[in-house]
XYZ file of C-alpha atoms in Angstrom:
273
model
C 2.061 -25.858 -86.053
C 4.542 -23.208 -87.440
C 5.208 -22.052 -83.435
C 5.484 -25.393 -82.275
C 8.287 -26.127 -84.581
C 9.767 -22.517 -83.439
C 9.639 -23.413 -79.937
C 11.424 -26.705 -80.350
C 8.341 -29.625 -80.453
C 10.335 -32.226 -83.330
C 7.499 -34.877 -83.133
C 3.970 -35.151 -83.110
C 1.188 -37.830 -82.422
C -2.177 -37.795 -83.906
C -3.967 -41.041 -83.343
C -6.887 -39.160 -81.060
C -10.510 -39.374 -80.728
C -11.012 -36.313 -82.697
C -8.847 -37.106 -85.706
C -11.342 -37.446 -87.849
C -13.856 -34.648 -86.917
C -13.558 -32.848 -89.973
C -13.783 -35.884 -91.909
C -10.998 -36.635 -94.807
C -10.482 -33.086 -96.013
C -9.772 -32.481 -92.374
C -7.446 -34.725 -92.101
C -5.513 -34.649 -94.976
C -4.777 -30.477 -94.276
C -3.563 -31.699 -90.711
C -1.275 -33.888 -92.122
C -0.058 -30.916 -94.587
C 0.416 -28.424 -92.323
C 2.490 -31.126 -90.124
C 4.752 -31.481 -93.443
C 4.556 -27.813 -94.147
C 5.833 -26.724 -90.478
C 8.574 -29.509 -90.999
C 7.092 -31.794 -87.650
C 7.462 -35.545 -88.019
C 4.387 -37.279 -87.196
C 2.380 -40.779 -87.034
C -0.553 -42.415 -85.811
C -2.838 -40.668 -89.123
C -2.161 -41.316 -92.525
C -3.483 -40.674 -95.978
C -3.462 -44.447 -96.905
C -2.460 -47.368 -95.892
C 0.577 -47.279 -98.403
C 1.957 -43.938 -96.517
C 1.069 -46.128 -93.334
C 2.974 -49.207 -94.692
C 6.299 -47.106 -95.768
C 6.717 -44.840 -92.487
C 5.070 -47.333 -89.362
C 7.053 -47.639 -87.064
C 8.671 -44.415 -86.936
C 12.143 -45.154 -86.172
C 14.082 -42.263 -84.752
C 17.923 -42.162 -84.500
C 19.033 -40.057 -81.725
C 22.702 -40.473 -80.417
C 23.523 -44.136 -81.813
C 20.160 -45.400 -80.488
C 17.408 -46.375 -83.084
C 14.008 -45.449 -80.963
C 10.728 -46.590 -82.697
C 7.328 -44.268 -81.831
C 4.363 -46.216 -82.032
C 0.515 -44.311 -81.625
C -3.215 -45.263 -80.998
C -6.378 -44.126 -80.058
C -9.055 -46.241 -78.443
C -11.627 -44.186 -80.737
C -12.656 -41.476 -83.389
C -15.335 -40.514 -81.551
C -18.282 -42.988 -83.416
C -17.079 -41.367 -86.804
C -16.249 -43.818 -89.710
C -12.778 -43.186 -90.436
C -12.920 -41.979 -94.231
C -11.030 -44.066 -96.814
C -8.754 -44.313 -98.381
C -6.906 -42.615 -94.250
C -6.195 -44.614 -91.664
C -6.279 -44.020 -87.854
C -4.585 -46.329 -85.747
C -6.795 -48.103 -83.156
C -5.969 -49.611 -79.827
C -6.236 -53.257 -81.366
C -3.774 -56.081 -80.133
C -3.541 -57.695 -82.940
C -2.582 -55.084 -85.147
C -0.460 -53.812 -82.451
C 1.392 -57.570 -82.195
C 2.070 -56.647 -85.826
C 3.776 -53.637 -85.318
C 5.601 -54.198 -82.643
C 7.040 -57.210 -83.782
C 7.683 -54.834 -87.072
C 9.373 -52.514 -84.668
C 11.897 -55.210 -83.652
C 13.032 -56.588 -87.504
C 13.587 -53.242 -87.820
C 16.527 -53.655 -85.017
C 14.717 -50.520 -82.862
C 16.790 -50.057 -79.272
C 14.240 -49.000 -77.212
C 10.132 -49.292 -78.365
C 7.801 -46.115 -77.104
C 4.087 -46.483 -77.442
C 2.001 -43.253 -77.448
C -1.859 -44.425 -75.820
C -5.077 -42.308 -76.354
C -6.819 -44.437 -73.559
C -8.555 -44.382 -70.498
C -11.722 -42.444 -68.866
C -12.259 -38.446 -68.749
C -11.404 -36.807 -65.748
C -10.650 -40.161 -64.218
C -7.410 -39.854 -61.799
C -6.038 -43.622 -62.107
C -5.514 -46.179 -65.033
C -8.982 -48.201 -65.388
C -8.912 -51.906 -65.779
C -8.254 -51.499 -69.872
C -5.462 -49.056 -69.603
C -3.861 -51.731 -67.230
C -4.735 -55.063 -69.304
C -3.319 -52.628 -72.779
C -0.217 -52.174 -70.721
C 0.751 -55.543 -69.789
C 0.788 -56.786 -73.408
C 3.006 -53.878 -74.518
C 5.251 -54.927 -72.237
C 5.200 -58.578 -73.161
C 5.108 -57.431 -76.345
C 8.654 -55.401 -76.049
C 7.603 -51.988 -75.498
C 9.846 -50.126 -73.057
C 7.808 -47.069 -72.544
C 4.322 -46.108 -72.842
C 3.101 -42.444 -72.395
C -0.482 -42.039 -72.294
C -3.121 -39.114 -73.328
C -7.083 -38.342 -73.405
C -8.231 -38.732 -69.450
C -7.370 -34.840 -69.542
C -6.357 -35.257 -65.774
C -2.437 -36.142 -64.520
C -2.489 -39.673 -63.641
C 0.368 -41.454 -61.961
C 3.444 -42.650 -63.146
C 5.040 -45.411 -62.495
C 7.939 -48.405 -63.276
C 6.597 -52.166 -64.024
C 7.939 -55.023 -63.188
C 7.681 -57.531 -66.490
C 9.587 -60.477 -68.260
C 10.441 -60.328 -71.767
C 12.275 -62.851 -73.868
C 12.166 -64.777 -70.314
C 14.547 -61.796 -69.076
C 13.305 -59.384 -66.580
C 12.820 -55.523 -67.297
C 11.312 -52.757 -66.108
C 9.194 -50.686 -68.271
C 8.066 -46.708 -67.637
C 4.401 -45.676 -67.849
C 3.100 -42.136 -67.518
C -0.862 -43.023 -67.449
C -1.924 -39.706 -68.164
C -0.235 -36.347 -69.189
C -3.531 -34.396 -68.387
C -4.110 -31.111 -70.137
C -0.739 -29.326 -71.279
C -2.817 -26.511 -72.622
C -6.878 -26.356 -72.659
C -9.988 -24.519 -71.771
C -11.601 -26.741 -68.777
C -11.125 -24.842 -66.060
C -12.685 -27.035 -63.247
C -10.661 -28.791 -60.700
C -8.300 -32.092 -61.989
C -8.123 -30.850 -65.597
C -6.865 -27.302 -65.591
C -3.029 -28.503 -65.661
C -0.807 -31.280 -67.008
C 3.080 -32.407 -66.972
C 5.763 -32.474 -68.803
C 8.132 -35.254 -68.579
C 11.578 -36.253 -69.691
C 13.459 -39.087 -68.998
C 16.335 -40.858 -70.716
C 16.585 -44.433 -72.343
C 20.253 -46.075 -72.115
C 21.922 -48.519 -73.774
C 24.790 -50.451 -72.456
C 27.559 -50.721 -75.161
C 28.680 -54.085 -73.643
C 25.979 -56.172 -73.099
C 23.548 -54.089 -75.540
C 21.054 -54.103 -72.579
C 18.161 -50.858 -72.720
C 17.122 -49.039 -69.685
C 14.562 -45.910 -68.616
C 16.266 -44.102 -66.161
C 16.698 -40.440 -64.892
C 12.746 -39.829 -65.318
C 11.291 -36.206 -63.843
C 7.909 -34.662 -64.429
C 7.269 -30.952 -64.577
C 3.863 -30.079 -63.403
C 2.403 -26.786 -65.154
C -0.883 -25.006 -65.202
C -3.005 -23.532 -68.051
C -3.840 -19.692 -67.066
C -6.353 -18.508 -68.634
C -6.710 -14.405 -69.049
C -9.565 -12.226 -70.699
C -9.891 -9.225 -72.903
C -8.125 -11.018 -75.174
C -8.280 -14.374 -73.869
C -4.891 -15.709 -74.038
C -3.555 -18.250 -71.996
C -0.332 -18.795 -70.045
C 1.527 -22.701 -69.304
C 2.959 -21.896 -65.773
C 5.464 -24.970 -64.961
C 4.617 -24.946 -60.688
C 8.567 -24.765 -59.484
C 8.835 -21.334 -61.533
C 5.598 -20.025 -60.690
C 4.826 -21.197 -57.248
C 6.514 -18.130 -55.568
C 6.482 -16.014 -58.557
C 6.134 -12.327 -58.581
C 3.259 -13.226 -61.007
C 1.003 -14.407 -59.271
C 0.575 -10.887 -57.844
C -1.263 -10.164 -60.970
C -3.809 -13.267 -60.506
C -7.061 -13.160 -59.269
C -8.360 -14.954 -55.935
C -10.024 -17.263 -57.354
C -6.930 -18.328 -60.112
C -4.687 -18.711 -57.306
C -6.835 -20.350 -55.217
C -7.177 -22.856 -58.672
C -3.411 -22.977 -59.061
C -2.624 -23.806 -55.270
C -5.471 -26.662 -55.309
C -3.474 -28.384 -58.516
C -0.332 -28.115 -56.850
C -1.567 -29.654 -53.849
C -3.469 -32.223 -55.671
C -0.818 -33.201 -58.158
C 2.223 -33.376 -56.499
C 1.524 -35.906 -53.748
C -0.705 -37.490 -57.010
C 2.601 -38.226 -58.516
C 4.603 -39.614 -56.040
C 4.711 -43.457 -56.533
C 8.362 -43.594 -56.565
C 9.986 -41.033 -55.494
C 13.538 -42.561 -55.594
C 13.247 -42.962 -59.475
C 10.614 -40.331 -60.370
C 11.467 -36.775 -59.400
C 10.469 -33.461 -59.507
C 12.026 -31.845 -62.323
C 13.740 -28.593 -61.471
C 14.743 -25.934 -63.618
């Protein structure tokens, strides 16, 4: 936690499947070390009082008041232990807070979704029903987690407040950093993208949006691994150092990822350092 504050992470999620593994103790030191290390957070939280005073997050970058919302479609078959509460994927409760998000006069409304299948390459028939209603709901952003897999992204069409908007989606973020190894899960993307506000007519827009694909290297004696971003490392001296077999992994996710990704290419770009 300490090193991901170092190397400039300012936010975490932690509405998962496996936030309550450990049970409350678990938990609870999760949450501390997040406050120790200085990382905002939501999606967990110790009771539903904390829950009450800090849901929706509301950040204020640059003028703009963003709100972070954050669920999980499980924990895994575990009861969550009282008196904590994990945030499920439930509509009503998230008709709640996103109409909370809105008193609270948020610009733009991004909603982080543990969903969908493992190793599954496209949004199933739930991640696409979930997504409609955040969008009718007000949400102008989703980014999704748990498929451990890159899935598309994409802009949808919607109507809200019986105005048309377009809303961003990144399905899946597959596996920034992990042990599977086998083909689909061994990588995952980064992605920025900027939300805009027009000063005159107080309209909010995605826009500028660019995905980084990078792959988890894994090395032994000691095992260590390595987040290559694919533009850097593509043509990189470093890959002299590989084994076959890891470059022969790393060239299969670039080939299967890029082309993955490209739903819109006039919109959605490849990010280049």
């Amino acid at each position: 936690a300490y090193n991901l504050k170092q190397i400039g992470f300012n936010f975490l999620v932690y509405a998962n499947n496996h936030a309550v593994d450990k049970g409350l103790k678990g938990l609870n030191r999760t949450l501390d070390i997040f406050d120790k290390a200085g990382i905002p957070h939501t999606g967990v939280f110790r009771n539903q009082e904390e829950r009450d005073k800090n849901y929706p997050y509301i950040f204020n970058i640059k003028g703009l008041k963003i709100a972070i919302l954050n669920y999980s479609y499980s924990s895994n078959g575990n009861l969550i232990p009282k008196p904590a509460v994990l945030n499920m994927i439930d509509t009503l409760q998230m008709t709640v807070d996103l109409k909370a998000a809105r008193e609270l006069k948020a610009d733009a409304i991004v909603v982080c979704m543990h969903w969908g299948v493992e190793y599954q390459r496209l949004p199933n028939y739930e991640q696409e029903a979930y997504a409609d209603f955040l969008f009718r709901n007000g949400t102008d952003a989703i980014i999704g987690s748990h498929p451990h897999a890159v899935q598309p992204i994409e802009f949808r069409r919607f109507t809200y407040n019986n105005k048309p908007k377009q809303g961003l989606i990144i399905w899946s973020l597959g596996n920034y950093i992990a042990h599977q190894r086998k083909r689909y899960s061994d990588g995952g993307l980064m992605v920025k993208f900027d939300i805009a506000k027009n000063k005159y007519t107080g309209e909010v827009k995605i826009d500028r949006v660019y995905y980084l694909p990078v792959w988890v290297y894994k090395k032994l004696n000691p095992v260590n691994f390595k987040i290559l971003p694919v533009p850097d490392f593509n043509n990189d001296t470093f890959m002299n150092t590989m084994k076959p077999e890891d470059k022969t992994a790393f060239t299969t996710f670039i080939n299967d990822v890029e082309p993955h990704l490209a739903t819109d290419t006039a919109r959605i770009k490849p990010w280049l350092p």
